[in-house]
CSV table of C-alpha atoms and ligand atoms in Angstrom, one decimal:
chain,number,residue,atom,x,y,z
A,1,MET,CA,0.3,0.1,0.6
A,2,ASN,CA,0.7,3.8,-0.9
A,3,ALA,CA,2.5,5.7,2.3
A,4,PRO,CA,0.3,9.1,2.7
A,5,LEU,CA,0.0,11.4,0.2
A,6,ASN,CA,1.7,13.6,3.1
A,7,GLU,CA,5.0,11.7,3.3
A,8,GLN,CA,5.9,10.9,0.1
A,9,PHE,CA,5.8,14.1,-1.2
A,10,LEU,CA,7.5,16.8,1.2
A,11,THR,CA,9.1,18.6,-1.3
A,12,LEU,CA,7.0,20.7,-4.1
A,13,GLN,CA,9.9,18.5,-6.4
A,14,GLU,CA,9.3,15.5,-5.2
A,15,ILE,CA,5.9,16.2,-7.1
A,16,VAL,CA,7.1,16.9,-10.1
A,17,ALA,CA,9.4,14.0,-10.8
A,18,ALA,CA,6.1,12.0,-9.8
A,19,ALA,CA,4.2,13.9,-12.2
A,20,ARG,CA,6.6,13.4,-15.0
A,21,ARG,CA,7.0,9.3,-14.8
A,22,ASN,CA,2.7,8.9,-14.5
A,23,LEU,CA,2.4,11.1,-17.9
A,24,ALA,CA,2.9,9.9,-21.5
A,25,PRO,CA,5.2,12.2,-23.7
A,26,GLY,CA,2.5,13.1,-25.0
A,27,PRO,CA,0.7,15.5,-22.7
A,28,TRP,CA,3.9,16.0,-20.9
A,29,SER,CA,5.3,17.6,-23.7
A,30,TYR,CA,2.7,19.4,-24.0
A,31,LEU,CA,2.1,20.5,-20.8
A,32,VAL,CA,5.6,21.9,-20.2
A,33,GLY,CA,5.9,23.6,-23.4
A,34,GLY,CA,6.1,27.1,-25.4
A,35,ALA,CA,6.7,28.3,-28.0
A,36,GLU,CA,9.4,28.2,-30.6
A,37,THR,CA,13.2,28.1,-29.0
A,38,GLU,CA,11.2,29.2,-25.3
A,39,THR,CA,12.6,32.1,-24.8
A,40,THR,CA,10.0,33.5,-23.8
A,41,VAL,CA,9.7,30.3,-21.0
A,42,ARG,CA,13.4,31.1,-19.9
A,43,ARG,CA,12.8,34.5,-19.5
A,44,ASN,CA,9.8,33.6,-17.3
A,45,ARG,CA,12.3,31.6,-14.7
A,46,LEU,CA,15.5,34.2,-15.5
A,47,ALA,CA,13.2,37.2,-14.5
A,48,LEU,CA,11.7,35.8,-11.1
A,49,ASP,CA,15.4,34.5,-10.3
A,50,SER,CA,17.0,37.9,-11.1
A,51,ILE,CA,15.2,39.4,-7.6
A,52,ALA,CA,16.8,39.6,-4.0
A,53,PHE,CA,15.2,38.9,-0.7
A,54,ARG,CA,16.2,42.3,2.0
A,55,PRO,CA,15.0,39.8,5.0
A,56,ARG,CA,14.6,41.7,7.9
A,57,VAL,CA,15.0,40.1,11.5
A,58,LEU,CA,13.6,40.5,15.4
A,59,ARG,CA,9.9,41.7,14.2
A,60,ASP,CA,7.6,38.4,15.7
A,61,VAL,CA,6.9,36.4,13.2
A,62,SER,CA,4.7,33.1,15.2
A,63,ARG,CA,1.2,33.8,14.0
A,64,ILE,CA,1.9,34.2,10.3
A,65,ASP,CA,-1.8,34.7,7.9
A,66,ALA,CA,-0.9,33.8,4.4
A,67,THR,CA,-5.0,34.1,2.8
A,68,ALA,CA,-5.9,36.8,0.7
A,69,GLY,CA,-9.3,38.0,-1.3
A,70,PHE,CA,-10.1,37.3,-4.6
A,71,PHE,CA,-13.8,39.2,-5.7
A,72,GLY,CA,-14.8,40.1,-2.3
A,73,ARG,CA,-13.9,36.1,-1.3
A,74,LYS,CA,-12.0,35.4,1.8
A,75,VAL,CA,-9.1,32.6,0.2
A,76,ARG,CA,-5.9,30.3,1.3
A,77,LEU,CA,-3.0,31.8,-0.3
A,78,PRO,CA,-3.2,34.7,-2.9
A,79,VAL,CA,-2.9,32.5,-5.8
A,80,MET,CA,-5.3,31.4,-8.7
A,81,LEU,CA,-5.7,28.3,-11.1
A,82,ALA,CA,-4.9,29.8,-14.3
A,83,PRO,CA,-7.3,28.4,-16.8
A,84,ILE,CA,-5.0,25.5,-19.1
A,85,GLY,CA,-7.2,24.4,-21.6
A,86,GLY,CA,-6.8,20.9,-22.7
A,87,LEU,CA,-6.5,19.0,-18.2
A,88,GLU,CA,-8.5,16.2,-19.7
A,89,SER,CA,-5.8,15.2,-21.6
A,90,ILE,CA,-3.2,15.8,-17.9
A,91,VAL,CA,-5.8,13.9,-15.9
A,92,GLU,CA,-9.0,11.8,-15.4
A,93,GLY,CA,-12.0,15.2,-14.8
A,94,GLY,CA,-10.5,17.5,-16.7
A,95,ALA,CA,-11.6,20.8,-15.1
A,96,ALA,CA,-14.0,19.1,-12.9
A,97,ALA,CA,-10.6,17.8,-10.5
A,98,ALA,CA,-9.0,20.6,-11.0
A,99,ALA,CA,-12.2,22.2,-9.3
A,100,ARG,CA,-12.2,20.1,-6.7
A,101,GLY,CA,-8.8,20.2,-6.1
A,102,ALA,CA,-8.9,24.2,-5.0
A,103,ALA,CA,-12.0,23.5,-3.1
A,104,ALA,CA,-11.1,22.0,-0.9
A,105,PHE,CA,-7.9,23.5,-0.7
A,106,GLY,CA,-8.8,26.7,-1.3
A,107,VAL,CA,-8.3,29.2,-3.8
A,108,PRO,CA,-9.5,30.1,-6.9
A,109,GLN,CA,-9.8,28.1,-10.3
A,110,MET,CA,-10.4,30.4,-13.4
A,111,LEU,CA,-11.6,27.6,-15.9
A,112,SER,CA,-10.3,28.2,-19.5
A,113,SER,CA,-13.4,27.5,-22.3
A,114,VAL,CA,-11.4,24.2,-24.1
A,115,CYS,CA,-11.4,22.7,-21.1
A,116,GLN,CA,-14.0,19.6,-20.5
A,117,PRO,CA,-16.4,18.9,-18.9
A,118,GLY,CA,-17.3,22.9,-20.4
A,119,LEU,CA,-18.6,25.5,-18.1
A,120,GLU,CA,-22.2,24.3,-16.2
A,121,ALA,CA,-20.2,20.3,-15.2
A,122,THR,CA,-17.2,22.1,-14.0
A,123,ALA,CA,-19.5,25.0,-11.5
A,124,ALA,CA,-21.5,21.3,-10.1
A,125,ALA,CA,-18.3,19.8,-9.4
A,126,ALA,CA,-17.5,21.6,-6.6
A,127,ASP,CA,-18.2,25.2,-4.6
A,128,THR,CA,-15.1,26.8,-5.6
A,129,VAL,CA,-14.3,30.1,-5.8
A,130,ARG,CA,-14.1,30.8,-9.4
A,131,VAL,CA,-14.0,32.9,-12.4
A,132,PHE,CA,-14.4,32.1,-16.6
A,133,GLN,CA,-11.7,32.3,-19.3
A,134,LEU,CA,-13.5,32.9,-23.0
A,135,TYR,CA,-10.5,32.4,-26.4
A,136,VAL,CA,-13.2,34.8,-28.0
A,137,ARG,CA,-13.8,32.4,-31.5
A,138,GLY,CA,-17.8,33.7,-32.2
A,139,ASP,CA,-18.8,36.5,-32.2
A,140,ASP,CA,-21.1,39.1,-29.7
A,141,ALA,CA,-23.8,37.2,-29.3
A,142,TRP,CA,-22.0,34.0,-29.2
A,143,VAL,CA,-20.1,36.0,-27.3
A,144,ASP,CA,-22.6,37.0,-24.2
A,145,ASP,CA,-24.3,33.1,-24.4
A,146,HIS,CA,-21.3,32.6,-22.7
A,147,VAL,CA,-21.3,35.8,-20.3
A,148,LYS,CA,-25.0,34.9,-18.8
A,149,ARG,CA,-24.4,30.7,-18.6
A,150,ALA,CA,-20.9,32.4,-16.4
A,151,GLN,CA,-23.5,34.2,-14.4
A,152,ASP,CA,-25.7,31.9,-14.6
A,153,HIS,CA,-23.1,29.2,-13.0
A,154,GLY,CA,-21.9,31.6,-10.5
A,155,TYR,CA,-18.4,32.7,-11.4
A,156,ALA,CA,-17.2,35.8,-10.3
A,157,ALA,CA,-15.6,36.9,-13.2
A,158,PHE,CA,-15.2,37.6,-16.6
A,159,CYS,CA,-11.6,36.7,-18.3
A,160,LEU,CA,-11.2,37.8,-21.8
A,161,THR,CA,-6.8,36.2,-23.5
A,162,VAL,CA,-5.6,38.4,-25.7
A,163,ASP,CA,-2.0,37.2,-26.4
A,164,VAL,CA,-3.4,34.6,-28.4
A,165,ALA,CA,-4.1,36.6,-32.0
A,166,MET,CA,-2.3,34.2,-34.6
A,167,TYR,CA,-1.9,30.4,-33.2
A,168,SER,CA,1.6,29.8,-32.4
A,169,ARG,CA,4.0,26.8,-33.1
A,170,ARG,CA,4.7,24.8,-30.2
A,171,GLU,CA,6.9,22.6,-31.5
A,172,ARG,CA,7.6,19.9,-28.5
A,173,ASP,CA,3.8,18.9,-29.7
A,174,LEU,CA,4.7,19.7,-33.6
A,175,ILE,CA,7.3,17.3,-33.1
A,176,GLY,CA,5.6,15.1,-31.6
A,177,ARG,CA,2.8,15.1,-33.9
A,178,PHE,CA,0.9,16.0,-30.6
A,179,VAL,CA,-3.4,16.7,-31.1
A,180,LYS,CA,-4.7,19.5,-29.1
A,181,PRO,CA,-7.8,17.3,-27.2
A,182,TRP,CA,-9.9,20.3,-28.1
A,183,ARG,CA,-8.9,20.6,-31.4
A,184,ALA,CA,-10.6,17.8,-33.2
A,185,THR,CA,-14.5,18.9,-32.3
A,186,ALA,CA,-13.9,22.7,-32.0
A,187,PRO,CA,-15.6,24.4,-34.8
A,188,ALA,CA,-13.2,26.5,-36.2
A,189,GLY,CA,-12.8,30.3,-34.6
A,190,SER,CA,-9.3,31.7,-35.2
A,191,SER,CA,-11.1,34.7,-37.1
A,192,TYR,CA,-13.0,35.5,-35.3
A,193,GLN,CA,-9.7,35.2,-32.4
A,194,SER,CA,-7.8,37.3,-34.2
A,195,GLY,CA,-9.8,40.0,-34.9
A,196,LEU,CA,-10.2,41.5,-32.1
A,197,SER,CA,-9.9,45.0,-31.1
A,198,TRP,CA,-10.5,47.4,-28.0
A,199,ASP,CA,-14.2,47.8,-29.4
A,200,GLN,CA,-15.1,44.5,-28.2
A,201,VAL,CA,-13.7,45.5,-25.1
A,202,LYS,CA,-15.5,47.9,-25.1
A,203,ARG,CA,-18.2,46.7,-26.4
A,204,PHE,CA,-18.3,43.7,-22.8
A,205,LYS,CA,-18.2,47.0,-20.7
A,206,ASP,CA,-20.9,48.4,-21.8
A,207,LYS,CA,-22.8,45.8,-21.6
A,208,HIS,CA,-22.1,43.5,-19.0
A,209,ALA,CA,-21.9,44.7,-15.4
A,210,LEU,CA,-19.5,41.1,-14.2
A,211,PRO,CA,-16.3,42.3,-14.0
A,212,LEU,CA,-14.2,41.8,-17.0
A,213,ILE,CA,-10.0,40.2,-16.9
A,214,ILE,CA,-7.9,41.0,-19.6
A,215,LYS,CA,-5.5,38.6,-19.3
A,216,GLY,CA,-2.5,38.4,-22.1
A,217,ILE,CA,-1.3,41.9,-20.9
A,218,ALA,CA,2.6,42.1,-21.6
A,219,THR,CA,2.9,46.4,-22.0
A,220,VAL,CA,2.6,49.6,-19.7
A,221,GLU,CA,0.7,50.9,-22.7
A,222,ASP,CA,-1.5,48.6,-23.0
A,223,ALA,CA,-2.0,48.2,-19.2
A,224,GLU,CA,-3.0,51.8,-19.1
A,225,LEU,CA,-5.0,50.4,-22.5
A,226,ALA,CA,-7.0,48.6,-20.5
A,227,VAL,CA,-7.8,50.7,-17.3
A,228,ARG,CA,-9.0,53.8,-20.1
A,229,HIS,CA,-11.4,50.9,-21.4
A,230,GLY,CA,-12.5,50.6,-17.6
A,231,VAL,CA,-11.7,46.8,-17.0
A,232,GLU,CA,-11.6,45.2,-13.0
A,233,VAL,CA,-7.9,43.2,-14.2
A,234,VAL,CA,-4.9,43.7,-15.5
A,235,TYR,CA,-3.9,40.0,-15.9
A,236,VAL,CA,0.0,39.7,-16.8
A,237,SER,CA,1.2,37.1,-18.9
A,238,ASN,CA,2.6,36.0,-21.6
A,239,HIS,CA,0.8,31.8,-22.0
A,240,GLY,CA,3.3,30.5,-19.7
A,241,GLY,CA,6.0,31.6,-22.8
A,242,ARG,CA,3.8,29.2,-24.7
A,243,GLN,CA,2.7,32.4,-27.3
A,244,LEU,CA,5.3,35.3,-28.6
A,245,ASP,CA,8.4,33.8,-28.6
A,246,HIS,CA,11.6,36.1,-27.6
A,247,GLY,CA,9.3,38.3,-24.5
A,248,LEU,CA,10.2,39.1,-21.5
A,249,GLY,CA,9.6,37.8,-18.1
A,250,SER,CA,6.4,38.3,-16.5
A,251,ALA,CA,8.3,39.7,-13.0
A,252,ALA,CA,11.0,41.6,-15.3
A,253,VAL,CA,7.1,43.1,-16.8
A,254,LEU,CA,4.8,43.3,-13.6
A,255,PRO,CA,7.0,46.3,-11.6
A,256,GLU,CA,6.0,49.1,-14.8
A,257,ILE,CA,3.1,48.0,-15.4
A,258,VAL,CA,2.4,48.2,-11.5
A,259,LYS,CA,2.7,51.6,-11.6
A,260,ALA,CA,1.3,52.4,-14.5
A,261,VAL,CA,-1.7,51.3,-13.7
A,262,ALA,CA,-1.7,52.7,-9.8
A,263,ASN,CA,-4.5,51.1,-8.3
A,264,ARG,CA,-6.2,52.3,-11.2
A,265,ALA,CA,-7.3,48.2,-11.7
A,266,GLU,CA,-5.7,44.5,-10.0
A,267,VAL,CA,-2.7,43.5,-12.0
A,268,TRP,CA,-2.7,39.6,-11.6
A,269,VAL,CA,0.2,37.9,-13.1
A,270,ASP,CA,1.6,34.9,-14.4
A,271,GLY,CA,4.9,33.1,-15.6
A,272,SER,CA,6.3,30.4,-14.2
A,273,PHE,CA,5.2,31.3,-10.7
A,274,MET,CA,6.4,27.9,-9.5
A,275,ARG,CA,7.2,28.2,-5.4
A,276,GLY,CA,6.4,30.0,-2.2
A,277,THR,CA,9.1,32.5,-2.5
A,278,ASP,CA,8.2,33.3,-5.8
A,279,VAL,CA,4.3,34.0,-4.6
A,280,VAL,CA,6.4,36.3,-2.3
A,281,LYS,CA,7.8,38.0,-5.2
A,282,ALA,CA,4.5,38.3,-6.8
A,283,ILE,CA,3.5,40.3,-3.8
A,284,ALA,CA,6.3,42.5,-2.9
A,285,LEU,CA,6.2,44.1,-6.8
A,286,GLY,CA,2.2,44.8,-6.2
A,287,ALA,CA,0.2,41.5,-8.4
A,288,LYS,CA,-2.7,41.6,-6.7
A,289,THR,CA,-3.0,37.3,-7.3
A,290,VAL,CA,-1.1,34.8,-8.6
A,291,GLY,CA,-2.1,32.8,-11.6
A,292,LEU,CA,-0.2,28.9,-11.6
A,293,GLY,CA,0.2,27.4,-14.9
A,294,ARG,CA,2.1,24.4,-15.1
A,295,LEU,CA,2.4,23.6,-11.3
A,296,PRO,CA,-0.8,22.7,-10.7
A,297,CYS,CA,-1.3,20.5,-13.1
A,298,LEU,CA,1.9,18.7,-12.2
A,299,GLY,CA,-0.2,18.2,-8.4
A,300,LEU,CA,-3.1,16.1,-10.6
A,301,ALA,CA,-0.8,14.2,-13.2
A,302,ALA,CA,1.0,13.0,-9.5
A,303,ALA,CA,-1.5,11.6,-7.8
A,304,GLY,CA,-5.3,13.7,-8.6
A,305,VAL,CA,-7.0,15.9,-6.5
A,306,PRO,CA,-5.4,14.9,-3.3
A,307,GLY,CA,-2.2,15.7,-5.6
A,308,LEU,CA,-3.1,19.3,-6.2
A,309,VAL,CA,-4.2,19.2,-2.0
A,310,ARG,CA,-0.3,18.3,-2.2
A,311,ALA,CA,0.9,20.9,-3.7
A,312,LEU,CA,-1.3,23.9,-2.7
A,313,GLU,CA,-0.4,22.8,1.2
A,314,ILE,CA,3.4,22.5,0.4
A,315,LEU,CA,3.1,25.7,-1.6
A,316,GLU,CA,1.9,27.1,1.4
A,317,ASN,CA,4.1,26.4,3.6
A,318,GLU,CA,6.7,27.2,1.3
A,319,VAL,CA,4.6,30.4,1.3
A,320,GLN,CA,4.8,30.7,4.7
A,321,THR,CA,8.6,30.1,5.9
A,322,CYS,CA,9.3,33.0,3.1
A,323,LEU,CA,7.0,35.3,5.2
A,324,GLY,CA,8.5,34.9,8.3
A,325,LEU,CA,12.3,35.2,7.4
A,326,LEU,CA,11.6,38.5,5.9
A,327,GLY,CA,9.6,39.3,9.1
A,328,VAL,CA,6.5,39.4,8.0
A,329,THR,CA,3.2,38.1,9.4
A,330,SER,CA,0.9,39.1,6.7
A,331,PHE,CA,1.1,40.0,3.1
A,332,ALA,CA,-0.1,43.4,4.1
A,333,GLU,CA,2.8,44.3,6.0
A,334,LEU,CA,4.9,43.1,2.3
A,335,THR,CA,6.6,46.1,1.0
A,336,PRO,CA,8.9,47.0,-2.6
A,337,ARG,CA,10.8,47.6,0.4
A,338,HIS,CA,12.1,43.5,1.1
A,339,ILE,CA,13.6,42.6,-2.7
A,340,THR,CA,16.5,43.6,-4.8
A,341,ALA,CA,17.6,43.1,-8.3
A,342,ALA,CA,20.8,40.3,-8.8
A,343,PRO,CA,22.4,39.2,-10.4
A,344,PRO,CA,20.4,35.2,-10.7
A,345,VAL,CA,22.3,32.0,-10.7
A,346,GLY,CA,21.8,28.7,-12.5
A,347,GLU,CA,20.0,27.5,-15.5
A,348,HIS,CA,17.4,29.3,-15.6
A,349,ASP,CA,14.5,27.0,-18.1
A,350,VAL,CA,10.6,25.0,-17.0
A,351,PHE,CA,11.9,23.6,-13.7
A,352,SER,CA,14.9,25.8,-12.6
A,353,ALA,CA,13.1,25.7,-9.9
A,354,PHE,CA,13.2,22.4,-8.8
A,355,PRO,CA,16.8,20.8,-9.8
A,356,LEU,CA,16.0,17.8,-7.9
A,357,MET,CA,13.4,16.4,-9.6
A,358,GLY,CA,15.8,14.4,-12.0
A,359,ASP,CA,16.4,14.4,-15.4
A,360,ASP,CA,13.9,15.3,-18.0
B,1,FMN,C1,-1.3,22.7,-20.8
B,1,FMN,C2,-1.2,24.0,-20.1
B,1,FMN,C3,-2.8,24.6,-21.4
B,1,FMN,C4,-3.5,26.3,-21.1
B,1,FMN,N1,-4.0,26.4,-22.0
B,1,FMN,C5,-4.4,28.0,-21.2
B,1,FMN,C6,-5.9,28.4,-22.3
B,1,FMN,O1,-7.3,27.6,-22.0
B,1,FMN,N2,-6.6,29.4,-21.3
B,1,FMN,C7,-5.3,30.9,-21.1
B,1,FMN,O2,-6.1,32.2,-21.3
B,1,FMN,N3,-4.2,30.1,-21.0
B,1,FMN,C8,-3.8,28.5,-21.4
B,1,FMN,N4,-2.5,29.1,-20.6
B,1,FMN,C9,-1.5,29.4,-19.5
B,1,FMN,C10,-2.1,29.2,-18.9
B,1,FMN,O3,-3.0,30.1,-18.6
B,1,FMN,C11,-1.2,31.2,-17.6
B,1,FMN,O4,-0.8,31.5,-18.3
B,1,FMN,C12,0.3,29.8,-17.8
B,1,FMN,O5,0.6,28.4,-17.3
B,1,FMN,C13,1.4,30.7,-17.0
B,1,FMN,O6,2.7,30.1,-16.6
B,1,FMN,P1,3.0,28.9,-15.3
B,1,FMN,O7,2.4,27.5,-16.1
B,1,FMN,O8,4.8,28.4,-15.0
B,1,FMN,O9,2.3,29.3,-14.4
B,1,FMN,C14,-2.1,27.4,-20.7
B,1,FMN,C15,-1.3,27.1,-20.4
B,1,FMN,C16,-0.3,25.5,-20.6
B,1,FMN,C17,0.6,25.3,-19.4
């Protein structure tokens, strides 16, 4: 009989190694891969590894509160399961399994529109704090229908992912001849995706009351436009390095975007946030919520729903350890003075946060 998960997995590195063992080559490459030479993937990690902490001591950190707020709800950490299409190729139950894990631990889930079992069934699977992410692959009526369904099923906000005007070249998938689960059946709608403009953002804000998140902002200029269009959340992301190659790392562009947005909207971020220290760095830089993309998938691939919960527990432990060692007892006490630029050490790739996970 297997040992309980809290004995099997004492570290995130062991979870990543187990996921590697469990996944077939196609889904594994789909999960970890980026676009073309994967420069953006590496820069995501490099940007995080180029930040060091400035710890303060003798500050009574015997009680640490790592909770956060998310659309008026209290959540256990300032993190969210980022939207993942095709989760069903990684874990049985797909998004429903992720919802159960998110609910059991106590963090929000952002559901991808290209993930099974879909908007309604995922909402029914667990009482998560949830938001819905749409790839615009239809006309205005098609978008409005999704907004209504999301609203009817308790999604707290709506997200448009806007860094997919072109479908990128993911060479691991191409070389492995891996066909995305949704690509076989989904109606062709890519012309809507490439035709998207700020006009549709304006139309959304004029028509719908549901808070709007724009995911895939990578410049100060677009952050400013998003704010001027009245969006509630500017989500800084380069799609985990899976879209435009040779972009900057998310953590590198985050500070200037936080400054430009100047509290007129929330700023969220994702891109290789794998460790508790990464989450703390994001919040110190001014992000409100950190999206976790690959990490929850690795937990699910390692051991299903309990594997995801275990990954989040370890992450929480890392966050609490980091906060305490920085001399703060909550995220509210964290400031940019707790971090500083520093030369990075070692390698920077999708798994460089896990140097002990074994061969790749
Ligand atoms: C397998 C996979 C599928 C993804 N599918 C979507 C998606 O359907 N919609 C979306 O907005 N982003 C999608 N993303 C991007 C993630 O939401 C997130 O931006 C990215 O993974 C963050 O980087 P990280 O994986 O290094 O944490 C996907 C990412 C991965 C790894």
